[in-house]
Amino acid sequence: NAGVMQNPRHLVRRRGQEARLRCSPMKGHSHVYWYRQLPEEGLKFMVYLQKENIIDESGMPKERFSAEFPKEGPSILRIQQVVRGDSAAYFCASSPPRDHNEQFFGPGTRLTVL
Amino acid sequence: QKEVEQNSGPLSVPEGAIASLNCTYSDRGSQSFFWYRQYSGKSPELIMSIYSNGDKEDGRFTAQLNKASQYVSLLIRDSQPSDSATYLCAVKGNFNKFYFGSGTKLNVKP
């Protein structure tokens, strides 16, 4: 059973470009969380999604950031017009439909904005 | 006030000693608490969960929860150099939202 998969593992963008991060949850998992981690800091909650539904996006900046989890395919975190402050590690976690206490993390995408 | 607070460390202990990691949280209604281990450059890995007051033991790890004091701790017995990592405390809030502390860096010296 494959774990949570994220790609790309490393992403370099110039200021003003778009960054698109993908997350495929574990098989059978229907809940996806996105977190951002700055160096030497903890995980900051961004958004919580179910298939075709955004449950809680209270941690997402109001502008430039969006997330989706379509019926088919991976969850995508999209950052438009990236700025240097967006440089961070972005982790995705998934949990099964009946046990939200267990979160399994993907390897993360390290975004660097030049 | 942060929802989850941890001492950032680093906490240094000699090999074989007990490492004690502490965490406080602000939401008195929280019911689910977790400890994650994160090696440098890697993703967090769940090592313990605890839901009721008292102690929960799993191998060399013991989680302790005191809801009245809003306090969670993790004890690591017989610490090994391989335990050197950052330990993240997490609290589950309303609507399945998780709050993480900033982590405590643990160094176990051989």
Coordinates of N, CA and C in Angstrom, one line a residue:
Chain A
N1 N 0.9 -1.2 0.0 CA 0.0 0.0 0.0 C 0.9 1.2 0.0
A2 N 0.9 2.0 -1.1 CA 1.7 3.1 -1.2 C 1.3 4.2 -0.2
G3 N 2.2 4.9 0.3 CA 1.9 6.0 1.2 C 1.4 7.2 0.5
V4 N 1.4 8.3 1.2 CA 1.0 9.6 0.7 C 2.1 10.1 -0.3
M5 N 1.7 10.4 -1.5 CA 2.7 10.9 -2.5 C 2.5 12.3 -2.8
Q6 N 3.7 13.0 -2.9 CA 3.7 14.4 -3.2 C 4.6 14.6 -4.4
N7 N 4.3 15.5 -5.3 CA 5.2 15.9 -6.3 C 4.9 17.3 -6.8
P8 N 6.0 18.0 -7.2 CA 7.4 17.5 -7.2 C 7.9 17.6 -5.7
R9 N 9.1 17.0 -5.5 CA 9.7 17.0 -4.2 C 10.4 18.4 -4.0
H10 N 10.9 18.9 -5.1 CA 11.5 20.2 -5.0 C 11.0 21.0 -6.2
L11 N 10.8 22.3 -5.9 CA 10.2 23.2 -7.0 C 10.9 24.5 -6.8
V12 N 11.4 25.0 -7.9 CA 12.0 26.3 -7.9 C 11.2 27.2 -8.9
R13 N 10.8 28.4 -8.3 CA 10.1 29.3 -9.2 C 10.7 30.7 -9.0
R14 N 10.5 31.5 -10.0 CA 10.9 32.9 -9.9 C 9.7 33.7 -9.4
R15 N 10.0 34.8 -8.8 CA 8.9 35.7 -8.3 C 7.9 36.0 -9.5
G16 N 6.6 35.9 -9.1 CA 5.6 36.1 -10.1 C 5.1 34.9 -10.9
Q17 N 5.8 33.8 -10.8 CA 5.3 32.6 -11.5 C 4.3 31.9 -10.6
E18 N 3.8 30.8 -11.2 CA 2.8 30.0 -10.4 C 3.5 28.7 -10.0
A19 N 3.1 28.3 -8.8 CA 3.5 27.0 -8.2 C 2.3 26.1 -8.1
R20 N 2.5 24.8 -8.5 CA 1.4 23.9 -8.4 C 1.9 22.6 -7.8
L21 N 1.4 22.3 -6.6 CA 1.9 21.2 -5.8 C 0.8 20.1 -5.8
R22 N 1.2 18.9 -5.9 CA 0.2 17.8 -6.0 C 0.4 16.8 -4.8
C23 N -0.7 16.3 -4.4 CA -0.8 15.3 -3.3 C -1.7 14.2 -3.7
S24 N -1.2 13.0 -3.7 CA -2.1 11.8 -3.8 C -2.2 11.1 -2.5
P25 N -3.4 11.1 -1.9 CA -3.5 10.5 -0.5 C -3.3 8.9 -0.6
M26 N -3.2 8.4 0.6 CA -3.2 6.9 0.6 C -4.5 6.3 0.1
K27 N -4.3 5.1 -0.4 CA -5.5 4.4 -1.0 C -6.6 4.3 0.1
G28 N -7.8 4.7 -0.3 CA -8.9 4.6 0.7 C -9.1 5.8 1.5
H29 N -8.1 6.7 1.5 CA -8.3 8.0 2.3 C -9.0 9.0 1.5
S30 N -9.9 9.7 2.2 CA -10.8 10.6 1.5 C -10.6 12.1 2.1
H31 N -9.7 12.2 3.0 CA -9.5 13.5 3.6 C -8.0 13.9 3.4
V32 N -7.8 15.2 3.0 CA -6.5 15.7 2.7 C -6.3 17.0 3.5
Y33 N -5.1 17.1 4.1 CA -4.8 18.4 4.8 C -3.5 18.9 4.1
W34 N -3.4 20.2 4.0 CA -2.2 20.8 3.6 C -1.6 21.7 4.7
Y35 N -0.3 21.6 4.9 CA 0.4 22.4 5.9 C 1.6 23.0 5.3
R36 N 2.0 24.2 5.9 CA 3.2 24.8 5.5 C 4.2 24.9 6.6
Q37 N 5.4 24.6 6.4 CA 6.5 24.7 7.4 C 7.6 25.5 7.0
L38 N 7.8 26.6 7.7 CA 9.0 27.4 7.5 C 10.2 26.8 8.3
P39 N 11.4 27.1 7.9 CA 12.6 26.6 8.6 C 12.5 26.8 10.1
E40 N 12.8 25.8 10.8 CA 12.9 25.8 12.3 C 11.5 26.2 12.9
E41 N 10.5 26.0 12.2 CA 9.1 26.2 12.8 C 8.3 25.0 12.6
G42 N 7.1 25.0 13.4 CA 6.2 23.9 13.3 C 5.4 24.0 12.0
L43 N 4.4 23.0 12.0 CA 3.5 23.0 10.8 C 2.4 23.9 11.0
K44 N 2.1 24.7 10.0 CA 1.0 25.6 10.1 C -0.2 25.1 9.1
F45 N -1.3 24.8 9.7 CA -2.5 24.4 9.0 C -2.9 25.4 7.9
M46 N -3.1 24.8 6.7 CA -3.6 25.7 5.6 C -5.0 25.4 5.2
V47 N -5.3 24.1 4.9 CA -6.6 23.8 4.3 C -6.9 22.3 4.5
Y48 N -8.2 22.0 4.7 CA -8.6 20.6 4.9 C -9.7 20.4 3.9
L49 N -9.5 19.3 3.1 CA -10.4 19.0 2.0 C -10.9 17.6 2.0
Q50 N -12.1 17.4 1.6 CA -12.6 16.1 1.2 C -12.8 16.1 -0.3
K51 N -13.1 14.9 -0.9 CA -13.3 14.9 -2.3 C -14.3 15.9 -2.7
E52 N -13.9 16.8 -3.6 CA -14.8 17.8 -4.2 C -15.3 18.9 -3.2
N53 N -14.8 18.9 -2.0 CA -15.2 19.8 -1.0 C -14.1 20.4 -0.2
I54 N -14.2 21.7 0.0 CA -13.2 22.4 0.9 C -13.9 22.4 2.3
I55 N -13.4 21.8 3.3 CA -14.0 21.7 4.6 C -13.6 22.9 5.4
D56 N -12.3 23.3 5.4 CA -11.8 24.4 6.2 C -10.6 25.0 5.5
E57 N -10.7 26.2 5.1 CA -9.6 26.9 4.5 C -9.1 28.1 5.3
S58 N -9.4 28.0 6.6 CA -9.1 29.2 7.4 C -7.6 29.5 7.5
G59 N -6.7 28.5 7.2 CA -5.3 28.8 7.3 C -4.7 29.3 6.0
M60 N -5.5 29.4 5.0 CA -5.0 29.8 3.7 C -5.0 31.3 3.6
P61 N -3.9 31.9 3.0 CA -4.0 33.3 2.7 C -5.1 33.6 1.7
K62 N -5.8 34.7 1.9 CA -7.0 35.0 1.1 C -6.6 35.2 -0.4
E63 N -5.4 35.6 -0.6 CA -5.1 35.9 -2.0 C -4.0 35.0 -2.5
R64 N -4.0 34.7 -3.7 CA -2.9 33.9 -4.5 C -3.0 32.4 -4.2
F65 N -3.6 32.0 -3.1 CA -3.5 30.5 -2.7 C -4.9 29.9 -3.0
S66 N -4.9 28.7 -3.5 CA -6.1 28.0 -3.7 C -5.8 26.5 -3.6
A67 N -6.9 25.7 -3.3 CA -6.7 24.3 -3.2 C -7.9 23.6 -3.7
E68 N -7.7 22.4 -4.2 CA -8.8 21.6 -4.7 C -8.5 20.1 -4.5
F69 N -9.5 19.3 -4.4 CA -9.4 17.9 -4.3 C -10.5 17.3 -5.2
P70 N -10.2 17.1 -6.5 CA -11.3 16.7 -7.4 C -11.7 15.2 -7.2
K71 N -12.8 14.9 -7.8 CA -13.3 13.5 -7.7 C -12.3 12.5 -8.2
E72 N -11.6 12.9 -9.3 CA -10.5 12.0 -9.8 C -9.2 12.8 -9.7
G73 N -8.2 12.1 -9.4 CA -6.9 12.8 -9.4 C -6.4 13.3 -8.1
P74 N -5.2 13.9 -8.0 CA -4.7 14.3 -6.8 C -5.3 15.6 -6.3
S75 N -5.0 15.9 -5.0 CA -5.3 17.2 -4.5 C -4.2 18.2 -5.0
I76 N -4.6 19.4 -5.3 CA -3.6 20.4 -5.8 C -3.7 21.6 -5.0
L77 N -2.5 22.1 -4.6 CA -2.3 23.4 -3.9 C -1.7 24.3 -4.9
R78 N -2.3 25.4 -5.2 CA -1.9 26.3 -6.2 C -1.5 27.7 -5.6
I79 N -0.3 28.1 -5.9 CA 0.1 29.4 -5.5 C 0.4 30.3 -6.7
Q80 N -0.4 31.3 -6.8 CA -0.2 32.2 -8.0 C 0.8 33.4 -7.6
Q81 N 1.5 33.9 -8.6 CA 2.3 35.0 -8.4 C 3.2 34.9 -7.2
V82 N 4.0 33.9 -7.1 CA 4.8 33.5 -5.9 C 5.7 34.7 -5.5
V83 N 5.9 34.8 -4.2 CA 6.8 35.8 -3.7 C 7.9 35.0 -2.8
R84 N 9.0 35.7 -2.5 CA 10.0 35.0 -1.7 C 9.5 34.4 -0.4
G85 N 8.5 35.1 0.2 CA 8.0 34.6 1.5 C 7.2 33.3 1.4
D86 N 6.9 32.9 0.2 CA 6.2 31.6 0.0 C 7.2 30.4 0.0
S87 N 8.5 30.7 0.1 CA 9.5 29.6 0.1 C 9.3 28.9 1.5
A88 N 9.1 27.6 1.4 CA 8.8 26.8 2.6 C 8.7 25.3 2.1
A89 N 8.5 24.5 3.1 CA 8.1 23.1 2.8 C 6.6 23.0 2.9
Y90 N 6.0 22.4 2.0 CA 4.6 22.2 2.0 C 4.3 20.7 2.1
F91 N 3.6 20.3 3.2 CA 3.3 18.9 3.5 C 1.8 18.7 3.3
C92 N 1.6 17.5 2.8 CA 0.2 17.0 2.6 C 0.0 15.9 3.6
A93 N -1.1 15.7 4.2 CA -1.4 14.6 5.0 C -2.8 14.0 4.6
S94 N -3.0 12.7 4.8 CA -4.3 12.2 4.5 C -4.8 11.4 5.7
S95 N -6.1 11.2 5.8 CA -6.6 10.4 6.9 C -7.8 9.6 6.3
P96 N -8.1 8.4 6.9 CA -9.2 7.6 6.4 C -10.5 8.2 6.7
P97 N -11.6 7.8 6.1 CA -12.9 8.4 6.3 C -13.4 8.3 7.7
R98 N -13.1 7.2 8.4 CA -13.7 7.1 9.7 C -12.8 7.3 10.9
D99 N -11.6 7.6 10.6 CA -10.6 7.9 11.7 C -9.8 9.1 11.4
H100 N -10.3 10.2 11.8 CA -9.6 11.5 11.5 C -8.5 11.7 12.5
N101 N -8.3 10.8 13.5 CA -7.2 11.0 14.4 C -5.8 10.7 13.8
E102 N -5.8 9.8 12.8 CA -4.5 9.4 12.2 C -4.3 10.2 11.0
Q103 N -3.2 10.9 10.9 CA -2.8 11.6 9.7 C -1.5 11.0 9.3
F104 N -1.4 10.7 8.0 CA -0.2 10.2 7.4 C 0.4 11.2 6.5
F105 N 1.6 11.6 6.7 CA 2.2 12.7 5.9 C 2.9 12.2 4.7
G106 N 2.9 13.0 3.7 CA 3.7 12.8 2.5 C 5.1 13.3 2.7
P107 N 6.0 13.1 1.8 CA 7.4 13.6 1.9 C 7.6 15.1 1.8
G108 N 6.6 15.8 1.4 CA 6.7 17.2 1.3 C 7.2 17.7 -0.1
T109 N 6.8 19.0 -0.4 CA 7.4 19.7 -1.5 C 8.1 20.9 -1.0
R110 N 9.4 21.0 -1.3 CA 10.2 22.1 -0.9 C 10.2 23.2 -2.0
L111 N 9.5 24.3 -1.8 CA 9.4 25.3 -2.7 C 10.4 26.4 -2.5
T112 N 11.2 26.8 -3.5 CA 12.1 27.9 -3.4 C 11.7 28.9 -4.4
V113 N 11.6 30.1 -3.9 CA 11.2 31.2 -4.8 C 12.4 32.1 -4.9
L114 N 12.9 32.3 -6.2 CA 14.1 33.1 -6.4 C 13.8 34.6 -6.6
Chain B
Q1 N -2.2 34.5 21.7 CA -1.7 33.2 22.3 C -1.7 32.1 21.3
K2 N -0.6 31.3 21.2 CA -0.6 30.2 20.3 C -1.5 29.1 20.9
E3 N -2.0 28.3 20.0 CA -2.9 27.2 20.4 C -2.1 26.1 21.1
V4 N -0.9 25.9 20.6 CA 0.0 24.8 21.2 C 1.4 25.4 21.4
E5 N 1.9 25.3 22.5 CA 3.2 25.8 22.8 C 4.2 24.8 23.3
Q6 N 5.4 24.8 22.8 CA 6.5 23.9 23.2 C 7.7 24.8 23.3
N7 N 8.6 24.3 24.2 CA 9.9 24.8 24.3 C 10.7 24.4 23.1
S8 N 11.3 25.4 22.4 CA 12.0 25.0 21.2 C 13.3 24.2 21.4
G9 N 13.9 24.3 22.6 CA 15.1 23.6 22.8 C 16.3 24.3 22.3
P10 N 17.4 23.7 21.9 CA 17.5 22.2 22.0 C 17.6 21.6 23.4
L11 N 17.1 20.4 23.5 CA 17.2 19.7 24.7 C 18.2 18.6 24.5
S12 N 19.3 18.7 25.3 CA 20.4 17.7 25.2 C 20.4 16.8 26.3
V13 N 20.4 15.5 26.0 CA 20.5 14.4 27.0 C 21.5 13.4 26.6
P14 N 22.2 12.8 27.6 CA 23.2 11.8 27.3 C 22.4 10.5 26.9
E15 N 23.1 9.7 26.1 CA 22.6 8.4 25.7 C 22.2 7.6 27.0
G16 N 21.0 7.0 26.9 CA 20.6 6.1 28.0 C 19.7 6.9 29.1
A17 N 19.7 8.2 29.0 CA 18.9 9.0 29.9 C 17.5 9.1 29.5
I18 N 16.7 9.7 30.3 CA 15.3 9.9 30.0 C 15.1 11.4 29.4
A19 N 14.5 11.5 28.3 CA 14.2 12.8 27.7 C 12.8 13.1 28.0
S20 N 12.5 14.3 28.5 CA 11.2 14.8 28.8 C 10.8 16.0 28.0
L21 N 9.8 15.8 27.2 CA 9.3 16.9 26.3 C 7.9 17.3 26.7
N22 N 7.7 18.6 26.7 CA 6.5 19.2 27.3 C 5.7 20.0 26.3
C23 N 4.4 20.1 26.5 CA 3.6 20.9 25.6 C 2.4 21.4 26.3
T24 N 2.0 22.6 26.1 CA 0.7 23.1 26.7 C -0.2 23.6 25.5
Y25 N -1.5 23.5 25.8 CA -2.4 23.9 24.7 C -3.5 24.8 25.3
S26 N -4.1 25.6 24.5 CA -5.0 26.6 25.0 C -6.5 26.2 25.0
D27 N -6.9 25.3 24.1 CA -8.3 25.0 23.9 C -8.7 23.9 24.9
R28 N -9.4 24.3 25.9 CA -9.8 23.4 27.0 C -10.7 22.2 26.5
G29 N -11.4 22.4 25.4 CA -12.3 21.4 24.9 C -11.6 20.3 24.0
S30 N -10.3 20.5 23.8 CA -9.6 19.5 23.0 C -9.6 18.1 23.6
Q31 N -9.7 17.1 22.8 CA -9.8 15.7 23.3 C -8.8 14.8 22.8
S32 N -8.0 15.2 21.7 CA -7.1 14.3 21.1 C -5.7 15.0 20.9
F33 N -4.7 14.2 21.3 CA -3.4 14.8 21.4 C -2.4 13.8 20.8
F34 N -1.3 14.4 20.2 CA -0.4 13.6 19.4 C 1.0 14.1 19.5
W35 N 1.9 13.1 19.4 CA 3.3 13.5 19.3 C 3.9 12.9 18.0
Y36 N 4.5 13.8 17.2 CA 5.1 13.4 16.0 C 6.7 13.6 16.1
R37 N 7.4 12.8 15.4 CA 8.8 13.0 15.3 C 9.2 13.4 13.9
Q38 N 10.1 14.4 13.8 CA 10.5 14.8 12.5 C 12.0 14.9 12.4
Y39 N 12.6 14.1 11.6 CA 14.0 14.2 11.3 C 14.2 15.3 10.3
S40 N 15.4 15.9 10.4 CA 15.7 17.1 9.6 C 15.5 16.8 8.1
G41 N 14.8 17.6 7.4 CA 14.5 17.4 6.0 C 13.5 16.3 5.7
K42 N 12.9 15.8 6.7 CA 11.9 14.7 6.5 C 10.5 15.1 6.9
S43 N 9.5 14.3 6.6 CA 8.1 14.6 7.0 C 7.9 14.1 8.4
P44 N 6.9 14.6 9.1 CA 6.5 14.2 10.5 C 6.0 12.8 10.5
E45 N 6.3 12.1 11.5 CA 5.9 10.7 11.7 C 5.2 10.5 13.0
L46 N 4.0 10.0 13.0 CA 3.2 9.9 14.3 C 3.9 8.8 15.2
I47 N 4.2 9.1 16.4 CA 4.7 8.2 17.4 C 3.8 7.8 18.5
M48 N 3.0 8.8 18.9 CA 2.1 8.5 20.1 C 0.8 9.3 19.9
S49 N -0.3 8.8 20.3 CA -1.5 9.5 20.5 C -2.1 9.2 21.9
I50 N -2.8 10.2 22.4 CA -3.4 10.0 23.8 C -4.7 10.8 23.8
Y51 N -5.7 10.2 24.5 CA -7.0 10.8 24.5 C -7.6 11.0 25.8
S52 N -7.0 10.2 26.9 CA -7.6 10.4 28.2 C -6.5 10.7 29.2
N53 N -6.9 11.3 30.3 CA -5.9 11.6 31.3 C -5.1 10.5 31.8
G54 N -3.8 10.7 32.1 CA -3.0 9.7 32.6 C -1.8 9.4 31.7
D55 N -1.3 8.2 31.8 CA -0.1 7.8 31.0 C -0.5 6.8 30.0
K56 N 0.2 6.8 28.9 CA 0.1 5.8 27.9 C 1.5 5.4 27.4
E57 N 1.8 4.1 27.5 CA 3.1 3.6 27.2 C 3.2 2.8 26.0
D58 N 4.3 3.0 25.2 CA 4.5 2.2 24.0 C 6.0 2.1 23.8
G59 N 6.5 0.9 24.2 CA 7.9 0.7 24.2 C 8.6 1.7 25.1
R60 N 9.6 2.4 24.5 CA 10.4 3.4 25.3 C 9.7 4.7 25.4
F61 N 8.5 4.9 24.8 CA 7.8 6.1 24.8 C 6.6 6.1 25.8
T62 N 6.5 7.2 26.6 CA 5.3 7.3 27.4 C 4.7 8.7 27.2
A63 N 3.5 8.8 26.8 CA 2.8 10.0 26.7 C 2.0 10.3 28.0
Q64 N 1.9 11.5 28.5 CA 1.2 11.8 29.7 C 0.3 13.0 29.4
L65 N -1.0 12.9 29.8 CA -2.0 13.9 29.6 C -2.6 14.4 30.9
N66 N -2.7 15.7 31.0 CA -3.4 16.3 32.2 C -4.3 17.4 31.6
K67 N -5.6 17.0 31.4 CA -6.5 18.0 30.8 C -6.8 19.2 31.7
A68 N -6.8 19.0 33.0 CA -7.1 20.1 33.9 C -6.0 21.1 33.8
S69 N -4.7 20.7 33.6 CA -3.6 21.7 33.4 C -3.4 22.0 32.0
Q70 N -4.1 21.3 31.1 CA -3.9 21.5 29.6 C -2.4 21.3 29.3
Y71 N -2.0 20.1 29.6 CA -0.6 19.8 29.5 C -0.4 18.4 29.0
V72 N 0.5 18.3 28.0 CA 0.8 17.0 27.5 C 2.4 16.8 27.5
S73 N 2.8 15.6 27.8 CA 4.3 15.4 27.8 C 4.6 14.1 27.1
L74 N 5.8 14.0 26.7 CA 6.4 12.8 26.1 C 7.7 12.4 26.8
L75 N 7.8 11.2 27.3 CA 9.0 10.8 28.0 C 9.6 9.7 27.0
I76 N 10.9 9.8 26.8 CA 11.6 8.8 26.1 C 12.6 8.2 27.0
R77 N 12.5 6.9 27.3 CA 13.4 6.2 28.2 C 14.6 5.7 27.4
D78 N 15.7 5.5 28.0 CA 16.9 4.9 27.4 C 17.1 5.6 26.0
S79 N 17.2 6.9 26.1 CA 17.4 7.7 24.8 C 18.6 7.2 24.0
Q80 N 18.4 7.1 22.7 CA 19.4 6.7 21.8 C 19.7 7.9 20.8
P81 N 20.9 7.9 20.3 CA 21.3 8.9 19.3 C 20.3 9.0 18.2
S82 N 19.7 7.9 17.8 CA 18.7 7.8 16.7 C 17.4 8.5 17.1
D83 N 17.2 8.9 18.4 CA 16.1 9.6 18.8 C 16.2 11.1 18.5
S84 N 17.4 11.5 18.2 CA 17.7 13.0 17.9 C 16.9 13.4 16.8
A85 N 16.0 14.3 17.0 CA 15.0 14.8 16.0 C 14.3 16.0 16.6
T86 N 13.4 16.5 15.9 CA 12.4 17.5 16.4 C 11.1 16.8 16.7
Y87 N 10.6 17.1 17.9 CA 9.3 16.4 18.3 C 8.2 17.5 18.3
L88 N 7.2 17.2 17.6 CA 6.1 18.1 17.4 C 4.9 17.6 18.2
C89 N 4.3 18.5 19.0 CA 3.1 18.2 19.7 C 1.9 18.7 18.9
A90 N 0.9 17.9 18.8 CA -0.3 18.3 18.0 C -1.6 18.1 18.8
V91 N -2.5 19.0 18.6 CA -3.8 18.9 19.3 C -4.9 19.0 18.2
K92 N -5.9 18.1 18.3 CA -7.0 18.2 17.4 C -8.1 19.0 17.9
G93 N -8.5 20.0 17.1 CA -9.5 20.9 17.5 C -10.8 20.6 16.9
N94 N -11.7 21.6 16.8 CA -13.0 21.4 16.2 C -12.9 21.1 14.7
F95 N -13.8 20.3 14.2 CA -13.9 20.0 12.8 C -12.7 19.4 12.2
N96 N -12.0 18.6 13.0 CA -10.9 17.8 12.6 C -9.7 18.7 12.1
K97 N -9.6 19.8 12.7 CA -8.4 20.7 12.4 C -7.3 20.4 13.5
F98 N -6.1 20.3 13.0 CA -5.0 20.0 13.9 C -4.1 21.2 14.1
Y99 N -3.7 21.4 15.3 CA -2.8 22.5 15.6 C -1.5 21.9 16.1
F100 N -0.4 22.4 15.5 CA 0.9 21.9 15.8 C 1.7 22.9 16.6
G101 N 2.5 22.5 17.6 CA 3.5 23.3 18.2 C 4.7 23.5 17.3
S102 N 5.6 24.4 17.7 CA 6.7 24.7 16.8 C 7.8 23.6 17.0
G103 N 7.6 22.7 17.9 CA 8.6 21.6 18.0 C 9.7 21.8 19.0
T104 N 10.1 20.7 19.6 CA 11.3 20.8 20.5 C 12.4 19.9 19.9
K105 N 13.6 20.5 19.7 CA 14.7 19.8 19.1 C 15.4 19.0 20.2
L106 N 15.5 17.7 20.0 CA 16.2 16.8 21.0 C 17.5 16.3 20.4
N107 N 18.6 16.5 21.2 CA 19.9 16.0 20.9 C 20.3 14.9 21.9
V108 N 20.5 13.7 21.4 CA 21.0 12.6 22.3 C 22.4 12.4 22.1
K109 N 23.3 12.7 23.1 CA 24.7 12.6 22.9 C 25.2 11.2 23.2
P110 N 26.0 10.6 22.3 CA 26.6 9.3 22.6 C 27.5 9.3 23.8

